[in-house]
């Protein structure tokens, strides 16, 4: 009896998980399919699901009209650069807050998070003007800087929670075992923190890769990453759904591949603390 | 060598005074147990000696050298934590050998020592496992192995057995004592288990809210408690305390008699009269909880079986040679 009930529960929850997964995946699937349709089929009603004229012509047009590799390179520089710099700043910050907290540590953490509560558009004008006078508009450095600053609170929060989970006792045991601070770092803390560091890095990379507000507003062509590349196909003058889909598919492909291979780290990162 | 001396050691956390001036002399090779109620500062005192906390005042001497400004890594002590605190990413071998690696010993010497320690602790089959693949008792052994392999000046134990079940606890208690005697290394052991304290210690330190109440051998503490706190804390069941007229007759504010020093007689004898409220028959012992009217509840212990039951009237006769007398402030009066 009990076993039957559990079997049924497993079946139901598995089905629900698949359904939910499919719902979330559907827009991406739709986009990929649309990218292989002709412009007419792309917005035909009723839409055809699989039986249309498969074509790769959109991809050819997109590559011809705008240089995918130029934008992809910018995306890599901007997402990678901002993530690395954010980690370099966040590691010592989270470290000190986790291992030698003061009375104000909690407040500082909340204050940092509060900066994420303000809509970015609220500071668009001042940032734009500052960037203009410093000549940072449409430059990779400028975008690296703004994305790094924008994601820093989240990176620090994530790392802080990981470091917090490392039991103090273990670090103290290392100290009793004669390890200096440097060796404690190398032999004990870092190996224990690596999963957390990896998932923070991955998540931040994805966030920065997909960031569209600042990249769209602060770049035009030189430093324009893939988000700008996509946006150039959603022009108000005409409907280019198929080409837009092709551009989007190209833009998310690298990060999708990266995400696929690092699923385990990502899941662990996002459920840290809940699952051990 | 591992002689440890505390001189007026104090510790405050912010405005809160936790350790209020501890003086202690721990002889080389002795086994000293810190006992006291929860929150009295046992762990804090141990961590001060380890160097994991900085003292707020006083001196800590190890072999005559003041170490208050020496980091824990340089004090030459090793510690066994209540949580075991094993390195989760290292094998048992790596865990036990970590201290030796930090000391820069050559690989084959580390291996030799680790294997020797593992065989003493019956850990040889597990050397290549990770801590999460071990049982609680085995983890505990690894933690002990990590402590002994470095041949420290002293071992510091913070309630190392409290996460084990009762049977394993008794077994480990004996093993730890045996190991310590065999190695002859000074040991400081924190517990709030009386039986552990009485059985393992050469000397016991009784702590109460940050103060050392008494320092002496287990039997000294049992036979000559320095004050009411120690008298009530050491011994199980607890010592009976009587105040008022009976105490005055003895020239004291309070007198104390241990349950095993009350002679139990059926009603009619002399001594303190009362009615049995609860009788516990363990076979080996009989415990009587007696309502003695104005004297309050008294506990009496009889070795062996005594067929008395709740509701029976008894008289309890204190062994006059073993009555403890205390003055108004609770300090023991000596004859
Ligand atoms: N880091 C700290 N900051 C502030 N107070 C502390 C700190 N560590 C300990 N205390 C306080 O010091 C007192 C003694 O703590 P300690 O851990 O030494 O007690 P203990 O005797 O080991 O108790 P237990 O038997 O429960 O382990 C407690 O009241 C505790 O709240
Ligand atoms: Mg404690």
Coordinates of C-alpha atoms and ligand atoms in Angstrom, one line a residue:
Chain A
X1 CA 0.0 0.0 0.0
X2 CA 2.6 2.5 1.1
X3 CA 4.8 1.5 -1.7
X4 CA 2.1 2.1 -4.3
X5 CA 1.5 5.5 -2.8
X6 CA 5.1 6.5 -3.1
X7 CA 5.3 5.2 -6.7
X8 CA 2.4 7.2 -7.6
X9 CA 3.9 10.3 -5.9
X10 CA 7.1 9.8 -7.9
X11 CA 5.2 9.5 -11.2
X12 CA 3.2 12.6 -10.5
X13 CA 6.1 14.7 -9.4
X14 CA 8.2 13.5 -12.3
X15 CA 5.5 14.4 -14.8
X16 CA 5.0 17.8 -13.1
X17 CA 8.7 18.5 -13.3
X18 CA 8.8 17.6 -17.0
X19 CA 5.8 19.7 -17.7
X20 CA 7.3 22.6 -15.8
X21 CA 10.6 22.2 -17.5
X22 CA 9.0 22.1 -20.9
X23 CA 7.0 25.3 -20.1
X24 CA 10.2 27.1 -19.3
X25 CA 12.1 25.7 -22.3
X26 CA 9.2 26.4 -24.7
X27 CA 10.1 30.0 -25.6
X28 CA 13.7 28.9 -26.4
X29 CA 12.5 26.1 -28.5
X30 CA 10.1 28.4 -30.3
X31 CA 12.9 30.8 -31.0
X32 CA 15.2 28.1 -32.4
X33 CA 12.4 26.8 -34.6
X34 CA 11.5 30.3 -35.8
X35 CA 15.1 31.0 -36.8
X36 CA 14.8 28.2 -39.4
X37 CA 11.5 29.5 -40.9
X38 CA 11.0 32.1 -43.6
X39 CA 9.9 35.5 -42.4
X40 CA 6.4 34.8 -43.6
X41 CA 6.1 31.5 -41.8
X42 CA 7.6 33.0 -38.7
X43 CA 4.5 35.0 -37.8
X44 CA 1.9 32.9 -39.7
X45 CA -1.3 32.1 -37.7
X46 CA -1.9 29.4 -36.9
X47 CA 1.8 28.7 -36.5
X48 CA 3.3 25.6 -37.9
X49 CA 5.3 23.6 -35.4
X50 CA 7.6 21.3 -37.4
X51 CA 6.2 21.3 -40.9
X52 CA 7.6 24.3 -42.6
X53 CA 10.3 25.0 -45.1
X54 CA 13.5 24.6 -43.1
X55 CA 16.0 27.1 -44.2
X56 CA 19.3 28.5 -42.9
X57 CA 19.0 31.6 -45.0
X58 CA 18.3 33.8 -41.9
X59 CA 21.7 32.8 -40.4
X60 CA 23.4 33.7 -43.6
X61 CA 21.6 37.1 -43.8
X62 CA 22.4 37.9 -40.2
X63 CA 26.1 37.1 -40.5
X64 CA 26.2 39.1 -43.7
X65 CA 24.5 42.1 -42.3
X66 CA 26.3 42.3 -39.0
X67 CA 29.5 40.8 -37.8
X68 CA 28.6 38.1 -35.3
X69 CA 32.1 37.4 -34.3
X70 CA 32.9 41.0 -33.5
X71 CA 29.9 41.1 -31.1
X72 CA 30.6 37.7 -29.7
X73 CA 34.2 38.8 -28.9
X74 CA 32.9 41.9 -27.2
X75 CA 30.5 39.8 -25.1
X76 CA 33.3 37.5 -24.0
X77 CA 35.5 40.4 -23.0
X78 CA 32.7 42.2 -21.2
X79 CA 31.2 39.3 -19.4
X80 CA 34.5 37.6 -18.7
X81 CA 36.2 40.8 -17.6
X82 CA 33.5 42.1 -15.4
X83 CA 33.2 38.7 -13.7
X84 CA 36.9 38.3 -13.0
X85 CA 37.2 41.8 -11.6
X86 CA 34.1 41.3 -9.5
X87 CA 35.5 38.1 -8.1
X88 CA 38.8 39.7 -7.3
X89 CA 37.1 42.4 -5.3
X90 CA 34.4 40.2 -3.8
X91 CA 36.6 37.3 -2.5
X92 CA 38.5 39.4 0.1
X93 CA 35.3 41.4 0.9
X94 CA 33.1 38.3 1.5
X95 CA 36.0 36.6 3.2
X96 CA 36.5 39.3 5.9
X97 CA 32.7 39.6 6.4
X98 CA 32.3 35.9 6.8
X99 CA 35.3 35.2 9.1
X100 CA 35.7 38.4 11.1
X101 CA 32.3 40.0 11.2
X102 CA 31.8 43.2 13.0
X103 CA 28.7 44.7 14.4
X104 CA 28.0 46.5 11.1
X105 CA 28.5 43.5 8.8
X106 CA 24.9 42.7 8.4
X107 CA 24.0 46.4 7.7
X108 CA 26.7 46.6 5.0
X109 CA 25.4 43.5 3.3
X110 CA 21.9 44.8 3.3
X111 CA 23.0 48.2 2.1
X112 CA 24.9 46.6 -0.8
X113 CA 21.9 44.6 -1.8
X114 CA 19.7 47.7 -1.6
X115 CA 21.6 49.1 -4.5
X116 CA 20.0 46.4 -6.6
X117 CA 16.5 47.6 -5.6
X118 CA 16.9 50.8 -7.6
X119 CA 15.9 50.5 -11.3
X120 CA 19.1 51.2 -13.3
X121 CA 17.2 53.6 -15.5
X122 CA 17.1 55.9 -12.5
X123 CA 20.8 56.6 -12.8
X124 CA 21.1 56.4 -16.6
X125 CA 21.4 60.1 -17.2
X126 CA 24.2 60.7 -14.6
X127 CA 26.1 57.6 -15.6
X128 CA 25.7 58.5 -19.3
X129 CA 27.1 62.0 -18.7
X130 CA 29.9 60.7 -16.6
X131 CA 30.8 58.2 -19.3
X132 CA 30.6 60.8 -21.9
X133 CA 33.0 63.2 -20.1
X134 CA 35.5 60.3 -19.4
X135 CA 35.2 59.1 -23.0
X136 CA 34.0 55.7 -21.8
X137 CA 30.9 55.5 -24.1
X138 CA 31.0 52.6 -26.5
X139 CA 34.2 51.2 -24.9
X140 CA 34.7 47.7 -23.6
X141 CA 36.4 49.1 -20.4
X142 CA 33.3 51.2 -19.7
X143 CA 31.0 48.2 -20.0
X144 CA 33.2 46.0 -18.0
X145 CA 33.2 48.6 -15.3
X146 CA 29.5 49.1 -15.1
X147 CA 28.6 45.4 -15.2
X148 CA 31.2 44.6 -12.7
X149 CA 29.8 47.3 -10.3
X150 CA 26.3 46.2 -11.0
X151 CA 26.9 42.6 -10.2
X152 CA 29.3 43.1 -7.3
X153 CA 26.6 43.0 -4.6
X154 CA 25.2 39.7 -5.8
X155 CA 28.7 38.2 -6.1
X156 CA 29.6 39.3 -2.6
X157 CA 26.4 38.0 -1.2
X158 CA 26.8 34.6 -2.9
X159 CA 30.4 34.2 -1.8
X160 CA 29.5 35.4 1.7
X161 CA 26.9 32.6 2.0
X162 CA 29.4 30.0 0.8
X163 CA 32.2 31.1 3.1
X164 CA 29.7 31.3 6.0
X165 CA 28.9 27.6 5.4
X166 CA 32.6 26.6 6.0
X167 CA 32.7 25.6 9.6
X168 CA 35.0 27.8 11.7
X169 CA 36.2 24.7 13.6
X170 CA 37.9 23.3 10.5
X171 CA 39.9 26.5 10.0
X172 CA 40.8 26.5 13.7
X173 CA 41.8 22.9 13.4
X174 CA 44.2 23.8 10.6
X175 CA 45.6 26.6 12.7
X176 CA 46.1 24.1 15.6
X177 CA 47.8 21.8 13.1
X178 CA 50.4 24.5 12.6
X179 CA 49.2 26.0 9.3
X180 CA 50.0 29.7 8.8
X181 CA 47.3 31.9 7.3
X182 CA 48.7 31.5 3.8
X183 CA 48.7 27.7 4.0
X184 CA 45.4 27.6 5.7
X185 CA 44.1 29.4 2.6
X186 CA 45.8 27.2 0.1
X187 CA 45.3 23.8 1.7
X188 CA 42.0 24.1 3.6
X189 CA 39.9 27.1 2.6
X190 CA 40.3 27.2 -1.1
X191 CA 39.6 23.5 -1.7
X192 CA 36.5 23.8 0.4
X193 CA 35.3 27.0 -1.3
X194 CA 36.0 25.9 -4.9
X195 CA 32.4 24.7 -5.6
X196 CA 31.0 28.0 -4.4
X197 CA 33.5 30.0 -6.3
X198 CA 32.8 28.1 -9.5
X199 CA 29.1 28.5 -9.3
X200 CA 29.4 32.2 -8.5
X201 CA 31.6 32.6 -11.5
X202 CA 29.2 30.8 -13.8
X203 CA 26.1 32.6 -12.6
X204 CA 27.8 35.9 -12.8
X205 CA 29.0 35.1 -16.3
X206 CA 25.5 34.3 -17.4
X207 CA 24.1 37.5 -15.8
X208 CA 26.7 39.6 -17.5
X209 CA 26.3 37.9 -20.8
X210 CA 22.6 38.6 -20.9
X211 CA 22.7 42.0 -19.4
X212 CA 20.9 44.3 -21.8
X213 CA 20.1 47.6 -20.2
X214 CA 23.6 49.1 -19.8
X215 CA 25.1 47.4 -22.9
X216 CA 22.3 48.8 -25.1
X217 CA 22.5 52.2 -23.7
X218 CA 26.2 52.7 -23.4
X219 CA 27.4 51.1 -26.6
X220 CA 26.7 51.6 -30.3
X221 CA 29.1 49.6 -32.5
X222 CA 32.7 49.4 -31.3
X223 CA 32.0 47.8 -28.0
X224 CA 28.6 46.4 -28.7
X225 CA 28.1 42.9 -27.4
X226 CA 25.6 40.3 -28.6
X227 CA 22.7 42.0 -26.8
X228 CA 23.1 45.0 -29.2
X229 CA 23.4 42.6 -32.1
X230 CA 20.0 41.0 -31.2
X231 CA 18.4 44.4 -30.6
X232 CA 19.4 45.6 -34.1
X233 CA 16.9 43.1 -35.5
X234 CA 13.9 44.2 -33.5
X235 CA 13.4 47.5 -35.4
X236 CA 10.1 49.2 -35.3
X237 CA 10.1 49.6 -39.1
X238 CA 9.4 46.0 -39.9
X239 CA 9.0 42.6 -38.6
X240 CA 12.0 40.4 -38.8
X241 CA 11.0 37.6 -36.5
X242 CA 13.0 34.9 -38.2
X243 CA 16.1 37.0 -38.4
X244 CA 15.6 38.2 -34.8
X245 CA 15.3 34.5 -33.7
X246 CA 18.4 33.6 -35.7
X247 CA 20.4 36.4 -34.0
X248 CA 19.1 35.4 -30.6
X249 CA 20.0 31.8 -31.1
X250 CA 23.5 32.8 -32.1
X251 CA 23.8 35.0 -29.1
X252 CA 22.7 32.6 -26.5
X253 CA 24.4 29.5 -28.0
X254 CA 27.8 30.0 -26.3
X255 CA 26.3 30.5 -22.9
X256 CA 23.9 27.7 -23.4
X257 CA 26.7 25.3 -24.1
X258 CA 28.6 26.6 -21.1
X259 CA 25.6 26.2 -18.9
X260 CA 24.9 22.7 -20.2
X261 CA 28.4 21.5 -19.3
X262 CA 28.3 23.1 -15.9
X263 CA 24.8 22.2 -14.9
X264 CA 26.0 20.4 -11.8
X265 CA 27.9 23.4 -10.5
X266 CA 25.1 25.7 -11.3
X267 CA 22.4 23.7 -9.5
X268 CA 24.7 23.2 -6.5
X269 CA 25.3 27.0 -6.5
X270 CA 21.7 27.9 -6.7
X271 CA 20.5 25.5 -4.0
X272 CA 23.5 26.0 -1.8
X273 CA 22.6 25.4 1.9
X274 CA 19.3 23.7 1.0
X275 CA 21.0 20.5 -0.4
X276 CA 24.2 19.2 0.8
Chain B
X1 CA 57.4 18.4 28.2
X2 CA 54.1 20.1 28.7
X3 CA 53.7 22.0 31.8
X4 CA 51.0 24.7 31.6
X5 CA 50.5 27.5 34.1
X6 CA 47.7 30.1 34.1
X7 CA 48.3 33.3 36.0
X8 CA 45.3 35.6 36.5
X9 CA 43.9 34.8 33.1
X10 CA 40.9 36.9 32.2
X11 CA 38.6 37.1 29.2
X12 CA 35.8 39.5 28.3
X13 CA 33.7 39.5 25.2
X14 CA 32.9 43.1 24.9
X15 CA 31.4 44.2 28.2
X16 CA 30.8 40.7 29.4
X17 CA 33.3 39.3 31.7
X18 CA 33.5 35.5 31.0
X19 CA 36.7 34.3 32.7
X20 CA 37.3 36.2 35.9
X21 CA 41.0 35.5 36.7
X22 CA 42.0 31.9 36.5
X23 CA 45.1 30.6 38.3
X24 CA 46.1 27.0 37.6
X25 CA 49.2 24.8 37.6
X26 CA 49.1 21.8 35.3
X27 CA 51.9 19.3 35.8
X28 CA 53.6 17.7 32.9
X29 CA 51.9 14.5 31.9
X30 CA 48.8 14.9 34.0
X31 CA 45.3 14.5 32.9
X32 CA 43.2 17.5 33.9
X33 CA 39.5 17.8 33.5
X34 CA 37.5 21.0 33.4
X35 CA 33.9 20.5 34.6
X36 CA 31.1 22.9 35.3
X37 CA 27.6 23.7 34.3
X38 CA 26.8 24.8 30.8
X39 CA 28.0 28.3 29.9
X40 CA 30.5 28.5 32.8
X41 CA 33.4 29.2 30.4
X42 CA 35.1 25.7 30.0
X43 CA 35.4 26.0 26.3
X44 CA 36.5 29.6 26.5
X45 CA 39.3 28.7 28.9
X46 CA 40.4 25.9 26.7
X47 CA 40.4 28.1 23.6
X48 CA 42.5 30.7 25.5
X49 CA 45.1 28.1 26.2
X50 CA 44.9 26.9 22.6
X51 CA 45.4 30.5 21.4
X52 CA 42.2 30.5 19.4
X53 CA 41.0 33.4 21.6
X54 CA 43.2 36.3 22.9
X55 CA 43.3 36.8 26.6
X56 CA 42.0 40.1 28.0
X57 CA 44.5 39.8 30.9
X58 CA 47.0 37.5 32.7
X59 CA 49.6 35.1 31.5
X60 CA 49.6 31.6 30.1
X61 CA 52.9 29.8 30.5
X62 CA 53.8 26.7 28.5
X63 CA 57.0 25.1 29.9
X64 CA 57.7 28.4 31.6
X65 CA 57.3 30.6 28.5
X66 CA 54.5 33.2 28.3
X67 CA 52.6 32.4 25.1
X68 CA 49.8 34.9 25.2
X69 CA 51.2 36.6 22.0
X70 CA 52.1 33.3 20.3
X71 CA 49.7 32.2 17.6
X72 CA 48.0 28.8 18.0
X73 CA 50.2 27.2 15.3
X74 CA 53.3 28.0 17.3
X75 CA 52.1 26.8 20.7
X76 CA 52.8 23.1 20.1
X77 CA 49.4 22.0 21.4
X78 CA 46.8 19.9 19.6
X79 CA 43.1 20.0 19.9
X80 CA 40.2 17.6 19.5
X81 CA 37.0 19.4 18.7
X82 CA 33.5 18.4 19.7
X83 CA 32.5 18.6 16.1
X84 CA 35.6 16.6 15.1
X85 CA 36.4 19.4 12.5
X86 CA 38.0 17.0 10.0
X87 CA 39.1 18.3 6.7
X88 CA 36.2 17.1 4.4
X89 CA 38.2 17.1 1.2
X90 CA 41.1 15.1 2.5
X91 CA 41.3 11.3 3.1
X92 CA 41.9 9.9 6.6
X93 CA 45.6 9.7 5.8
X94 CA 45.6 13.4 4.7
X95 CA 43.7 14.4 7.8
X96 CA 46.0 12.7 10.2
X97 CA 49.2 13.7 8.4
X98 CA 48.2 17.4 7.8
X99 CA 50.0 18.7 10.9
X100 CA 53.2 16.8 9.9
X101 CA 53.0 18.2 6.4
X102 CA 52.7 21.7 7.8
X103 CA 55.8 21.0 9.9
X104 CA 57.6 20.1 6.7
X105 CA 58.4 16.5 7.4
X106 CA 59.5 14.3 4.5
X107 CA 56.8 12.2 2.8
X108 CA 57.9 8.8 3.9
X109 CA 58.3 9.9 7.5
X110 CA 54.8 11.3 7.4
X111 CA 53.4 8.1 6.0
X112 CA 55.3 6.0 8.7
X113 CA 53.9 8.1 11.5
X114 CA 50.4 8.3 10.1
X115 CA 50.3 4.5 9.7
X116 CA 51.6 4.0 13.3
X117 CA 48.9 6.3 14.7
X118 CA 46.3 4.6 12.5
X119 CA 47.2 1.2 13.8
X120 CA 47.0 2.4 17.4
X121 CA 43.5 3.6 16.8
X122 CA 42.4 0.7 14.6
X123 CA 42.0 3.0 11.6
X124 CA 44.3 1.2 9.2
X125 CA 41.4 -0.1 6.9
X126 CA 40.0 3.4 6.6
X127 CA 43.2 5.3 5.7
X128 CA 42.0 6.1 2.1
X129 CA 38.4 7.0 3.0
X130 CA 37.0 10.5 3.2
X131 CA 35.6 11.6 6.5
X132 CA 32.0 11.5 5.2
X133 CA 32.4 7.8 4.6
X134 CA 33.1 7.1 8.3
X135 CA 30.9 6.5 11.3
X136 CA 30.8 9.0 14.2
X137 CA 33.1 6.8 16.3
X138 CA 35.6 6.4 13.5
X139 CA 35.6 10.2 12.8
X140 CA 36.3 10.7 16.5
X141 CA 39.3 8.4 16.2
X142 CA 40.6 10.3 13.2
X143 CA 40.4 13.5 15.2
X144 CA 42.3 11.9 18.0
X145 CA 44.8 10.5 15.5
X146 CA 45.4 13.9 14.1
X147 CA 46.1 15.2 17.6
X148 CA 48.5 12.4 18.7
X149 CA 50.6 12.1 15.5
X150 CA 52.2 15.5 16.0
X151 CA 53.5 14.5 19.5
X152 CA 52.3 17.8 21.0
X153 CA 53.2 19.3 24.3
X154 CA 49.6 18.8 25.4
X155 CA 46.2 17.6 24.1
X156 CA 43.2 19.8 24.4
X157 CA 39.9 18.0 24.3
X158 CA 36.6 19.9 24.1
X159 CA 33.8 17.4 24.9
X160 CA 35.1 15.0 22.4
X161 CA 32.8 12.2 23.3
X162 CA 29.5 14.0 23.6
X163 CA 28.3 13.1 20.1
X164 CA 28.7 9.4 20.6
X165 CA 26.2 7.0 22.0
X166 CA 26.5 5.8 25.6
X167 CA 28.2 2.5 24.9
X168 CA 30.8 3.9 22.6
X169 CA 31.4 6.8 24.9
X170 CA 32.4 4.4 27.7
X171 CA 34.7 2.5 25.4
X172 CA 36.3 5.7 24.0
X173 CA 36.7 7.1 27.5
X174 CA 38.8 4.1 28.4
X175 CA 40.7 4.3 25.2
X176 CA 41.5 8.0 25.6
X177 CA 42.7 7.5 29.2
X178 CA 44.8 4.5 28.2
X179 CA 46.4 6.3 25.3
X180 CA 47.2 9.4 27.4
X181 CA 48.9 7.3 30.0
X182 CA 50.8 5.4 27.4
X183 CA 52.0 8.6 25.7
X184 CA 52.5 10.4 28.9
X185 CA 51.4 13.7 27.3
X186 CA 49.7 16.4 29.3
X187 CA 45.9 16.5 28.6
X188 CA 43.2 19.0 29.3
X189 CA 39.8 17.6 28.8
X190 CA 36.5 19.6 28.9
X191 CA 33.3 17.8 29.8
X192 CA 30.1 18.3 31.7
X193 CA 29.8 14.6 32.3
X194 CA 30.6 13.9 36.0
X195 CA 31.5 10.3 35.4
X196 CA 34.0 11.2 32.7
X197 CA 35.5 13.8 35.0
X198 CA 35.8 11.4 38.0
X199 CA 37.1 8.5 36.1
X200 CA 39.5 10.1 33.7
X201 CA 41.1 12.9 35.7
X202 CA 44.2 13.0 37.7
X203 CA 42.9 16.4 38.8
X204 CA 39.6 18.2 38.3
X205 CA 39.0 21.9 37.8
X206 CA 35.5 22.8 38.9
X207 CA 34.4 26.0 37.1
X208 CA 31.4 28.1 37.9
X209 CA 30.5 31.3 36.0
X210 CA 34.0 32.0 35.0
X211 CA 35.7 31.2 38.3
X212 CA 37.7 28.2 39.5
X213 CA 35.8 26.9 42.5
X214 CA 38.2 24.1 43.3
X215 CA 41.2 22.3 41.8
X216 CA 42.1 18.8 43.1
X217 CA 42.0 15.1 42.6
X218 CA 38.6 13.5 42.1
X219 CA 38.6 12.0 45.6
X220 CA 39.7 15.2 47.2
X221 CA 36.7 16.9 45.6
X222 CA 34.4 14.2 46.7
X223 CA 35.7 14.0 50.3
X224 CA 36.6 17.6 50.9
X225 CA 34.6 20.0 48.7
X226 CA 35.7 23.5 49.2
X227 CA 32.3 25.1 49.1
X228 CA 28.6 24.4 48.5
X229 CA 28.9 24.7 44.8
X230 CA 31.5 21.9 44.5
X231 CA 29.7 19.8 47.1
X232 CA 26.5 20.0 45.1
X233 CA 28.2 19.6 41.7
X234 CA 30.4 16.5 42.4
X235 CA 28.7 13.3 43.3
X236 CA 25.5 11.7 42.0
X237 CA 22.9 11.7 43.3
X238 CA 23.5 15.2 44.6
X239 CA 24.5 15.9 48.2
X240 CA 21.7 16.6 50.7
X241 CA 21.8 20.1 52.2
X242 CA 20.2 20.9 55.5
X243 CA 19.9 24.3 57.1
X244 CA 18.4 25.6 60.3
X245 CA 18.4 24.0 63.7
X246 CA 20.3 20.8 62.7
X247 CA 23.0 22.8 61.0
X248 CA 23.4 25.1 64.0
X249 CA 23.9 22.2 66.3
X250 CA 27.0 21.4 64.3
X251 CA 28.1 25.0 64.4
X252 CA 27.5 25.6 60.7
X253 CA 25.0 27.5 58.5
X254 CA 24.5 24.6 56.2
X255 CA 25.4 21.0 56.6
X256 CA 25.7 18.5 53.7
X257 CA 25.4 14.7 53.7
X258 CA 25.9 12.5 50.6
X259 CA 23.0 10.1 49.9
X260 CA 25.4 7.2 50.4
X261 CA 26.3 8.4 53.9
X262 CA 22.8 8.3 55.3
X263 CA 22.0 5.1 57.2
X264 CA 18.5 3.9 56.4
X265 CA 16.4 2.5 59.3
X266 CA 12.8 1.5 59.5
X267 CA 10.7 3.9 61.4
X268 CA 11.5 4.2 65.1
X269 CA 15.2 4.7 65.0
X270 CA 16.9 8.0 65.8
X271 CA 18.0 10.5 63.1
X272 CA 15.8 12.3 60.6
X273 CA 12.2 11.0 60.2
X274 CA 10.4 11.0 56.9
X275 CA 8.1 9.3 54.4
X276 CA 9.4 7.8 51.2
X277 CA 8.0 9.7 48.2
X278 CA 9.7 7.6 45.5
X279 CA 11.8 4.4 45.8
X280 CA 14.0 3.4 42.9
X281 CA 15.1 -0.2 42.8
X282 CA 18.1 -0.8 40.5
X283 CA 19.1 -4.1 42.0
X284 CA 22.6 -3.0 42.6
X285 CA 21.4 0.1 44.4
X286 CA 18.3 1.4 46.0
X287 CA 17.6 5.2 45.9
X288 CA 15.0 6.6 48.3
X289 CA 13.6 10.1 47.9
X290 CA 12.3 10.9 51.4
X291 CA 10.0 13.8 52.3
X292 CA 11.5 14.7 55.7
X293 CA 9.0 17.5 56.6
X294 CA 10.9 20.7 57.7
X295 CA 14.2 19.3 56.4
X296 CA 12.8 19.2 52.9
X297 CA 13.4 16.3 50.4
X298 CA 16.4 14.0 51.2
X299 CA 18.0 11.5 49.0
X300 CA 19.4 8.3 50.4
X301 CA 21.3 5.5 48.7
X302 CA 21.6 1.9 49.8
X303 CA 24.0 -0.4 48.1
X304 CA 22.0 -3.5 47.2
X305 CA 18.3 -4.2 47.4
X306 CA 16.2 -2.8 50.2
X307 CA 12.5 -3.7 50.2
X308 CA 11.0 -0.4 51.2
X309 CA 8.4 1.4 49.1
X310 CA 6.7 4.7 48.6
X311 CA 4.6 5.6 51.7
X312 CA 6.8 3.7 54.2
X313 CA 8.2 5.7 57.0
X314 CA 11.9 5.6 57.5
X315 CA 14.5 7.3 59.6
X316 CA 17.8 8.5 58.1
X317 CA 20.9 8.6 60.3
X318 CA 23.8 10.7 58.9
X319 CA 27.3 9.3 59.4
X320 CA 28.6 11.9 61.7
X321 CA 32.2 11.5 60.4
X322 CA 31.1 12.4 56.9
X323 CA 29.0 15.5 57.5
X324 CA 30.2 18.5 55.5
X325 CA 29.8 21.9 57.2
X326 CA 29.6 25.2 55.5
X327 CA 29.5 28.8 56.7
X328 CA 27.0 31.6 55.7
X329 CA 28.9 32.4 52.5
X330 CA 29.0 28.7 51.5
X331 CA 32.7 28.0 52.2
X332 CA 33.5 24.7 53.9
X333 CA 34.4 24.7 57.6
X334 CA 37.2 22.4 58.4
X335 CA 37.3 20.5 61.7
Ligands
LIG1 N1 32.6 34.7 20.9 C1 31.8 34.9 22.0 N2 31.2 36.2 22.1 C2 30.4 36.5 23.2 N3 30.2 35.6 24.2 C3 30.7 34.4 24.1 C4 31.5 34.0 23.0 N4 31.9 32.7 23.3 C5 31.4 32.4 24.4 N5 30.6 33.4 25.0 C6 29.9 33.3 26.2 O1 30.8 32.9 27.2 C7 30.2 32.0 28.1 C8 31.0 30.8 28.3 O2 30.9 30.1 27.1 P1 31.6 28.7 27.0 O3 31.4 28.2 25.6 O4 33.0 28.8 27.4 O5 30.8 27.7 27.9 P2 31.0 26.2 28.3 O6 31.4 26.1 29.7 O7 31.9 25.6 27.3 O8 29.5 25.7 28.1 P3 29.0 24.3 27.5 O9 29.1 23.3 28.5 O10 27.6 24.6 27.2 O11 29.8 24.0 26.3 C9 28.8 31.8 27.6 O12 27.9 32.6 28.4 C10 28.8 32.3 26.2 O13 27.6 32.9 25.9
LIG2 MG1 31.7 24.2 25.7

